[in-house]
Coordinates of C-alpha atoms in Angstrom, one line a residue:
X382 CA 99.8 53.3 100.7
X383 CA 99.5 54.1 104.4
X384 CA 97.3 56.9 105.8
X385 CA 100.4 58.9 106.7
X386 CA 101.9 58.6 103.2
X387 CA 98.5 59.6 101.7
X388 CA 98.4 62.7 104.0
X389 CA 101.9 63.7 103.0
X390 CA 101.0 63.2 99.3
X391 CA 98.0 65.4 99.7
X392 CA 100.0 68.1 101.5
X393 CA 102.7 68.0 98.9
X394 CA 100.2 68.2 96.1
X395 CA 98.3 71.0 97.7
X396 CA 101.4 73.1 98.4
X397 CA 102.6 72.7 94.8
X398 CA 99.2 73.6 93.4
X399 CA 99.1 76.7 95.7
X400 CA 102.5 77.9 94.6
X401 CA 101.7 77.2 90.9
X402 CA 98.5 79.3 91.0
X403 CA 100.0 82.0 93.2
X404 CA 103.0 82.5 91.0
X405 CA 100.8 82.4 87.9
X406 CA 98.7 85.3 89.3
X407 CA 101.9 87.1 90.2
X408 CA 103.3 86.7 86.7
X409 CA 100.1 87.9 85.1
X410 CA 99.9 91.0 87.4
X411 CA 103.5 91.8 86.9
X412 CA 103.2 91.6 83.1
X413 CA 100.1 93.7 83.2
X414 CA 102.0 96.2 85.4
X415 CA 104.8 96.3 82.9
X416 CA 102.5 97.2 80.1
X417 CA 100.5 99.7 82.2
X418 CA 103.6 101.4 83.6
X419 CA 105.1 101.8 80.1
X420 CA 101.9 103.3 78.9
X421 CA 101.6 105.5 81.9
X422 CA 105.2 106.8 81.7
X423 CA 104.7 107.6 78.0
X424 CA 101.5 109.6 78.9
X425 CA 103.4 111.6 81.5
X426 CA 106.0 112.6 78.9
X427 CA 103.3 113.6 76.4
X428 CA 101.2 115.7 78.8
X429 CA 102.2 117.3 82.1
X430 CA 99.0 118.4 83.8
X431 CA 100.6 119.5 87.1
X432 CA 101.1 123.0 85.9
X433 CA 97.3 123.3 85.1
X434 CA 96.4 121.9 88.5
X435 CA 98.6 124.3 90.4
X436 CA 97.3 127.3 88.5
X437 CA 93.7 126.5 89.3
X438 CA 90.7 124.4 88.0
X439 CA 91.3 121.4 90.3
X440 CA 88.7 120.6 92.9
X441 CA 89.4 121.7 96.5
X442 CA 90.7 118.9 98.8
X443 CA 90.9 118.3 102.5
X444 CA 93.8 116.2 103.8
X445 CA 92.6 114.2 106.8
X446 CA 95.5 112.9 108.9
X447 CA 94.6 110.8 112.1
X448 CA 97.4 110.9 114.7
X449 CA 97.9 108.8 117.7
X450 CA 101.2 109.1 119.7
X451 CA 103.0 110.5 116.6
X452 CA 105.2 112.9 118.6
X453 CA 108.4 111.8 116.8
X454 CA 107.1 112.5 113.2
X455 CA 104.0 114.7 113.3
X456 CA 105.7 118.1 112.9
X457 CA 107.8 117.0 109.9
X458 CA 104.7 115.3 108.3
X459 CA 102.6 118.4 108.7
X460 CA 105.3 120.6 107.3
X461 CA 105.4 118.4 104.2
X462 CA 101.6 118.8 103.9
X463 CA 101.9 122.6 104.1
X464 CA 104.3 122.7 101.1
X465 CA 102.2 120.9 98.6
X466 CA 101.9 122.3 95.1
X467 CA 98.1 122.5 94.9
X468 CA 95.8 125.5 94.5
X469 CA 93.1 124.9 97.1
X470 CA 93.5 122.5 100.0
X471 CA 93.2 122.3 103.8
X472 CA 95.0 120.1 106.2
X473 CA 92.9 118.5 109.0
X474 CA 95.0 116.6 111.6
X475 CA 92.9 114.6 114.0
X476 CA 94.6 113.9 117.3
X477 CA 93.0 110.7 118.5
X478 CA 93.6 111.1 122.3
X479 CA 97.4 110.8 122.0
X480 CA 99.1 110.0 125.3
X481 CA 102.4 111.5 124.3
X482 CA 103.3 115.1 123.3
X483 CA 101.7 115.0 119.8
X484 CA 99.2 117.8 120.4
X485 CA 101.7 119.9 122.4
X486 CA 104.3 119.7 119.6
X487 CA 101.7 120.7 117.0
X488 CA 100.5 123.6 119.1
X489 CA 104.0 124.9 119.5
X490 CA 105.3 124.3 116.0
X491 CA 102.3 125.8 114.2
X492 CA 101.0 128.4 116.7
X493 CA 97.6 126.7 117.1
X494 CA 94.7 128.5 118.8
X495 CA 91.1 127.3 119.6
X496 CA 88.7 128.1 116.7
X497 CA 85.2 127.1 115.9
X498 CA 84.6 124.5 113.1
X499 CA 81.1 123.2 112.6
X500 CA 80.6 119.6 111.4
X501 CA 79.2 119.0 107.9
X502 CA 78.1 115.4 108.6
X503 CA 77.0 113.3 111.5
X504 CA 78.9 110.0 111.4
X505 CA 79.0 108.9 115.1
X506 CA 82.4 109.3 116.7
X507 CA 84.0 109.7 120.1
X508 CA 83.6 113.3 121.3
X509 CA 85.7 116.1 119.8
X510 CA 87.1 118.1 122.6
X511 CA 88.4 121.1 120.7
X512 CA 89.2 122.4 117.2
X513 CA 92.4 124.4 116.6
X514 CA 93.5 126.6 113.8
X515 CA 97.1 127.7 113.0
X516 CA 97.7 131.4 113.1
X517 CA 100.8 131.0 110.9
X518 CA 99.2 128.6 108.4
X519 CA 95.5 129.3 108.1
X520 CA 94.9 126.2 106.0
X521 CA 96.0 124.0 108.9
X522 CA 93.3 122.7 111.4
X523 CA 93.7 120.2 114.3
X524 CA 90.8 118.4 115.9
X525 CA 91.5 117.1 119.4
X526 CA 89.2 114.2 120.3
X527 CA 88.9 111.3 122.7
X528 CA 90.6 108.1 121.7
X529 CA 88.5 105.8 119.5
X530 CA 91.0 104.3 117.1
X531 CA 92.1 105.2 113.6
X532 CA 88.7 104.6 111.9
X533 CA 87.0 106.7 114.5
X534 CA 89.5 109.5 114.0
X535 CA 89.0 109.4 110.2
X536 CA 85.3 109.6 110.7
X537 CA 85.7 112.6 113.0
X538 CA 87.8 114.3 110.3
X539 CA 85.3 113.3 107.6
X540 CA 82.5 114.9 109.7
X541 CA 84.4 118.2 109.4
X542 CA 85.4 118.0 105.7
X543 CA 84.0 120.9 103.6
X544 CA 85.4 119.9 100.2
X545 CA 84.1 117.4 97.6
X546 CA 87.3 115.4 97.8
X547 CA 89.3 114.3 100.8
X548 CA 92.7 112.6 101.1
X549 CA 93.2 110.2 103.9
X550 CA 96.8 109.7 105.0
X551 CA 98.8 108.6 108.1
X552 CA 100.1 111.4 110.3
X553 CA 103.6 110.0 109.9
X554 CA 103.4 110.2 106.1
X555 CA 105.4 112.7 104.0
X556 CA 103.7 113.6 100.7
X557 CA 105.8 114.7 97.8
X558 CA 105.0 118.3 96.8
X559 CA 103.1 117.3 93.6
X560 CA 101.4 114.3 95.2
X561 CA 97.9 115.9 95.4
X562 CA 98.1 117.2 91.8
X563 CA 99.0 113.7 90.6
X564 CA 96.5 111.7 92.6
X565 CA 93.6 114.0 91.7
X566 CA 93.9 113.3 87.9
X567 CA 91.7 110.2 87.8
X568 CA 88.8 112.3 89.3
X569 CA 89.3 114.9 86.5
X570 CA 89.6 112.4 83.7
X571 CA 86.6 110.2 84.7
X572 CA 83.7 111.5 86.8
X573 CA 82.8 107.9 87.9
X574 CA 86.0 107.7 89.9
X575 CA 85.2 107.5 93.6
X576 CA 88.6 106.6 95.0
X577 CA 92.3 106.5 94.0
X578 CA 95.4 105.3 95.8
X579 CA 99.0 106.4 95.6
X580 CA 102.3 104.6 96.2
X581 CA 103.9 104.2 99.6
X582 CA 107.7 104.4 99.8
X583 CA 110.0 103.7 102.7
X584 CA 111.5 106.9 104.2
X585 CA 114.0 105.1 106.5
X586 CA 117.5 106.1 105.2
X587 CA 116.2 109.2 103.4
X588 CA 117.1 112.7 104.5
X589 CA 114.2 115.1 105.3
X590 CA 114.5 118.9 105.2
X591 CA 111.5 121.1 106.2
X592 CA 109.1 118.2 105.7
X593 CA 110.4 117.2 102.3
X594 CA 112.5 114.2 101.3
X595 CA 115.5 115.8 99.8
X596 CA 117.9 112.8 99.5
X597 CA 116.7 109.3 98.7
X598 CA 118.7 106.5 100.2
X599 CA 118.4 103.0 101.5
X600 CA 117.9 102.2 105.2
X601 CA 120.9 101.0 107.2
X602 CA 118.8 98.3 108.7
X603 CA 118.6 95.1 106.8
X604 CA 115.0 94.5 108.0
X605 CA 114.0 97.9 106.6
X606 CA 115.7 97.2 103.3
X607 CA 113.6 94.0 103.0
X608 CA 110.5 96.1 103.4
X609 CA 111.7 98.4 100.6
X610 CA 111.7 95.4 98.3
X611 CA 108.3 94.2 99.7
X612 CA 106.7 97.6 99.0
X613 CA 108.1 97.8 95.5
X614 CA 106.8 94.3 94.7
X615 CA 103.4 95.0 96.3
X616 CA 102.8 98.4 94.6
X617 CA 104.6 98.3 91.3
X618 CA 104.2 94.6 90.6
X619 CA 100.9 94.1 92.4
X620 CA 98.6 97.1 92.6
X621 CA 99.5 98.4 89.2
X622 CA 98.7 95.0 87.8
X623 CA 95.4 94.7 89.6
X624 CA 94.5 98.2 88.5
X625 CA 95.2 97.2 84.9
X626 CA 92.8 94.4 85.4
X627 CA 90.2 96.9 86.8
X628 CA 90.0 94.9 90.1
X629 CA 91.6 97.2 92.7
X630 CA 90.5 96.0 96.1
X631 CA 93.0 97.8 98.4
X632 CA 93.9 101.5 98.8
X633 CA 96.5 102.0 101.5
X634 CA 95.3 103.9 104.5
X635 CA 98.6 105.8 104.3
X636 CA 97.6 107.6 101.1
X637 CA 94.2 107.5 99.3
X638 CA 91.9 110.1 97.9
X639 CA 88.1 109.7 97.9
X640 CA 84.9 111.5 96.9
X641 CA 83.4 112.7 100.1
X642 CA 79.7 112.1 99.2
X643 CA 79.8 108.4 98.4
X644 CA 81.8 107.7 101.6
X645 CA 79.4 109.7 103.7
X646 CA 76.5 107.8 102.1
X647 CA 78.2 104.5 102.9
X648 CA 78.5 105.5 106.6
X649 CA 82.2 106.4 106.7
X650 CA 84.9 104.1 108.0
X651 CA 84.1 100.9 109.8
X652 CA 85.3 101.1 113.4
X653 CA 84.9 97.4 114.2
X654 CA 87.8 96.2 112.0
X655 CA 91.6 97.0 111.9
X656 CA 91.3 96.7 108.1
X657 CA 89.2 99.9 107.8
X658 CA 91.1 101.1 104.6
X659 CA 90.4 97.9 102.6
X660 CA 86.9 97.5 104.1
X661 CA 85.9 100.9 102.8
X662 CA 87.1 100.1 99.3
X663 CA 85.3 96.8 99.2
X664 CA 82.1 98.4 100.6
X665 CA 82.2 101.1 97.9
X666 CA 82.6 98.5 95.2
X667 CA 79.7 96.5 96.7
X668 CA 77.3 99.5 97.1
X669 CA 78.0 100.8 93.6
X670 CA 77.2 97.4 92.2
X671 CA 74.1 96.9 94.3
X672 CA 72.8 100.4 93.5
X673 CA 73.7 100.1 89.8
X674 CA 76.1 103.1 89.8
X675 CA 79.2 103.3 87.6
X676 CA 82.2 103.1 90.0
X677 CA 85.9 103.4 89.3
X678 CA 88.4 102.7 92.0
X679 CA 92.0 103.1 90.8
X680 CA 95.7 103.1 91.7
X681 CA 98.1 105.8 90.5
X682 CA 101.7 104.8 90.6
X683 CA 103.5 108.2 90.7
X684 CA 102.0 110.2 93.6
X685 CA 104.3 109.3 96.5
X686 CA 103.8 109.2 100.3
X687 CA 107.0 108.4 102.3
X688 CA 106.5 106.6 105.5
X689 CA 108.7 105.2 108.3
X690 CA 108.7 101.4 108.5
X691 CA 109.4 99.2 111.6
X692 CA 113.0 98.2 112.2
X693 CA 112.5 95.6 114.9
X694 CA 111.1 92.1 114.3
X695 CA 108.7 92.5 117.2
X696 CA 107.0 95.6 115.9
X697 CA 107.0 94.4 112.3
X698 CA 105.5 91.1 113.4
X699 CA 102.7 92.9 115.2
X700 CA 102.1 95.0 112.1
X701 CA 101.9 92.1 109.7
X702 CA 99.7 90.1 112.1
X703 CA 97.3 93.1 112.3
X704 CA 97.2 93.5 108.5
X705 CA 96.3 89.8 108.0
X706 CA 93.7 90.0 110.8
X707 CA 92.2 93.0 109.0
X708 CA 92.2 91.1 105.7
X709 CA 90.3 88.2 107.3
X710 CA 87.7 90.5 108.9
X711 CA 87.0 92.3 105.7
X712 CA 86.7 89.2 103.5
X713 CA 84.4 87.5 106.1
X714 CA 82.2 90.6 106.3
X715 CA 81.8 90.8 102.5
X716 CA 81.8 87.0 101.9
X717 CA 78.6 87.2 99.8
X718 CA 80.7 88.9 97.1
X719 CA 82.9 85.8 96.7
X720 CA 82.4 84.2 93.3
X721 CA 79.2 86.3 92.8
X722 CA 78.9 87.5 89.2
X723 CA 76.7 90.4 90.4
X724 CA 80.0 92.1 91.6
X725 CA 81.8 91.7 88.3
X726 CA 85.6 91.2 88.4
X727 CA 85.7 92.1 92.1
X728 CA 83.5 89.1 92.9
X729 CA 84.8 86.7 90.3
X730 CA 88.6 87.5 90.3
X731 CA 89.8 89.7 93.1
X732 CA 87.8 88.1 96.0
X733 CA 88.7 84.5 95.2
X734 CA 92.4 85.5 94.9
X735 CA 92.4 87.3 98.3
X736 CA 90.5 84.5 100.0
X737 CA 92.2 81.4 98.7
X738 CA 95.7 82.7 97.9
X739 CA 96.3 85.6 100.4
X740 CA 94.1 84.8 103.4
X741 CA 94.5 81.0 103.5
X742 CA 98.0 81.0 101.9
X743 CA 100.0 80.9 105.2
X744 CA 98.4 77.6 106.2
X745 CA 99.4 76.0 102.9
X746 CA 102.9 77.5 103.0
X747 CA 103.7 76.5 106.5
X748 CA 102.4 72.9 105.9
X749 CA 104.5 72.7 102.8
X750 CA 107.6 74.0 104.6
X751 CA 107.0 71.6 107.5
X752 CA 106.7 68.6 105.2
X753 CA 109.8 69.6 103.3
X754 CA 111.9 69.9 106.5
X755 CA 110.5 66.6 107.8
X756 CA 111.3 64.8 104.6
X757 CA 114.9 66.1 104.7
X758 CA 115.3 65.1 108.3
X759 CA 113.9 61.6 107.8
X760 CA 115.6 61.0 104.5
X761 CA 112.4 60.5 102.6
X762 CA 112.7 63.5 100.3
X763 CA 111.3 63.0 96.8
X764 CA 113.8 64.9 94.7
X765 CA 111.4 65.6 91.9
X766 CA 109.0 67.2 94.3
X767 CA 111.8 69.0 96.1
X768 CA 113.0 70.6 92.9
X769 CA 109.5 71.7 92.0
X770 CA 108.8 73.0 95.5
X771 CA 112.1 75.0 95.6
X772 CA 111.5 76.4 92.2
X773 CA 108.0 77.6 92.9
X774 CA 108.5 78.6 96.6
X775 CA 111.8 80.4 96.2
X776 CA 113.1 80.9 92.7
X777 CA 110.0 82.4 91.1
X778 CA 109.4 84.6 94.2
X779 CA 112.9 85.9 93.8
X780 CA 112.4 86.5 90.1
X781 CA 109.2 88.5 90.8
X782 CA 111.1 90.7 93.4
X783 CA 113.8 91.3 90.9
X784 CA 111.1 92.2 88.3
X785 CA 109.6 94.8 90.7
X786 CA 113.1 96.3 91.2
X787 CA 113.5 96.5 87.5
X788 CA 110.1 98.1 87.1
X789 CA 111.2 100.8 89.5
X790 CA 114.4 101.4 87.5
X791 CA 112.6 101.5 84.2
X792 CA 110.0 103.9 85.3
X793 CA 110.6 106.2 88.3
X794 CA 114.2 105.7 89.3
X795 CA 113.8 107.0 92.8
X796 CA 117.0 105.3 93.9
X797 CA 119.6 107.4 92.0
X798 CA 122.7 105.3 92.7
X799 CA 123.6 102.1 91.0
X800 CA 124.7 100.6 94.3
X801 CA 121.2 101.0 95.6
X802 CA 119.8 98.7 92.9
X803 CA 122.5 96.1 93.5
X804 CA 121.8 96.3 97.3
X805 CA 118.1 95.8 96.7
X806 CA 118.8 92.8 94.5
X807 CA 121.0 91.3 97.2
X808 CA 118.2 91.9 99.7
X809 CA 115.7 90.2 97.4
X810 CA 117.9 87.0 97.4
X811 CA 118.2 87.0 101.1
X812 CA 114.5 87.7 101.6
X813 CA 113.5 84.4 99.9
X814 CA 115.1 82.3 102.6
X815 CA 114.2 83.0 106.2
X816 CA 112.2 86.2 106.1
X817 CA 109.5 84.9 103.7
X818 CA 108.9 82.0 106.0
X819 CA 108.8 84.2 109.1
X820 CA 106.3 86.5 107.2
X821 CA 104.1 83.4 106.6
X822 CA 104.2 82.7 110.4
X823 CA 103.1 86.3 111.2
X824 CA 100.2 86.1 108.8
X825 CA 99.2 82.7 110.2
X826 CA 99.1 84.3 113.7
X827 CA 96.9 87.1 112.2
X828 CA 94.5 84.5 110.9
X829 CA 94.3 82.8 114.3
X830 CA 93.8 86.3 115.9
X831 CA 90.9 86.9 113.6
X832 CA 89.3 83.5 114.4
X833 CA 89.6 84.4 118.1
X834 CA 88.1 87.8 117.3
X835 CA 91.0 89.7 118.8
X836 CA 90.7 93.5 119.0
X837 CA 93.1 96.4 119.1
X838 CA 96.0 97.7 117.1
X839 CA 99.0 97.3 119.3
X840 CA 101.8 99.8 119.7
X841 CA 104.2 100.9 117.0
X842 CA 107.3 102.7 118.2
X843 CA 108.7 105.3 115.8
X844 CA 112.2 106.7 115.7
X845 CA 111.4 109.8 113.6
X846 CA 112.8 110.9 110.2
X847 CA 116.4 111.7 109.6
X848 CA 116.1 115.5 109.4
X849 CA 118.4 118.2 108.1
X850 CA 118.4 121.8 109.0
X851 CA 116.7 124.1 106.4
X852 CA 119.1 125.8 104.1

């Protein structure tokens, strides 16, 4: 056997092993998610705690929403926050030195005036220039500060939080009215809970009236529809499953609730990574284990935040590259947890999965695709290997996407029309060929960017929500 043939054999074997292990993990988390969602849905039918929460007894919460150049969506998002069904909460928007009309739009829409607000913590941040309070909505505050990035803006908000719980969201997110009441439940049920995440859904194609999603629909853009399937697979098939395994490692920066005290003790958000949301969760796990404290970090599948997703390949590619770069930064920073029994399931199960299957996965995938194409072109394709590769790389991935769509239909049914489900199934088929390979390339670029220690977020252009006039 020549050296080239041996190399091809190793790449083929490595690619097949990668897809076998990856899909095995996906199957396990999807099955765990199915059991967990059925149990959760049954519990919701038996007990509805939202009435109790809205009447009182739930802990006060501050919603912290960092905003940078969110002129197109900030007003609708804040309106949605002001309509939440929760007894005691404040909204704290942090304008992180926006260069567009974000602050001006907020001042005009909510009648903001300068008002004193003393800090309650001293996490270092860029200077806060002014605090504003709404005369029409006294629970709404806006901090205007110098630009320092999302993590810095979150820390500035955290410095001014007065409540035992805070909810971190993106300024372009629209929370459903009962979202706070639903996401706070783990904190009431288990006092060891330090963080909980909610589900993120795509608002493109939905109609928004007075800050509330009134009509759920699918985006017209095929690229946005693909992201609907991705999000369903990631949250319903992935994060629900990892939560069932008690190994939640990620809470989306677009919607997560935390106990304020442990986050302050941990030093707030890390400003040196673009994966500040995941880094905080991993650091909380790590600190709790090292300090010997009981710690529960969970995912709740029914509190919903709607967000606008990119509809251009250029913007989407930058977003996915940034996400993977953040993943690399976080895993490298906490590499001592990898395979370390001191950190329980996080060190022994979650960390190895994210390092070997998520972080390094794009390298194996792209090599496998490259060898497959080369074999077809040169006429040296081993048909047995080809069948196995296609089955593992495409067919099982498609099946898992369809499973996630089925989980959505069996549990929450947010897409009310049958044609929506058929459209999503069609998108899942199309996603497996072309888009999935492009996604692997974006993630590979993110890994390279992390190795080059690239900094910065990049721009994300927003079109704004499809709004309707109030009735």
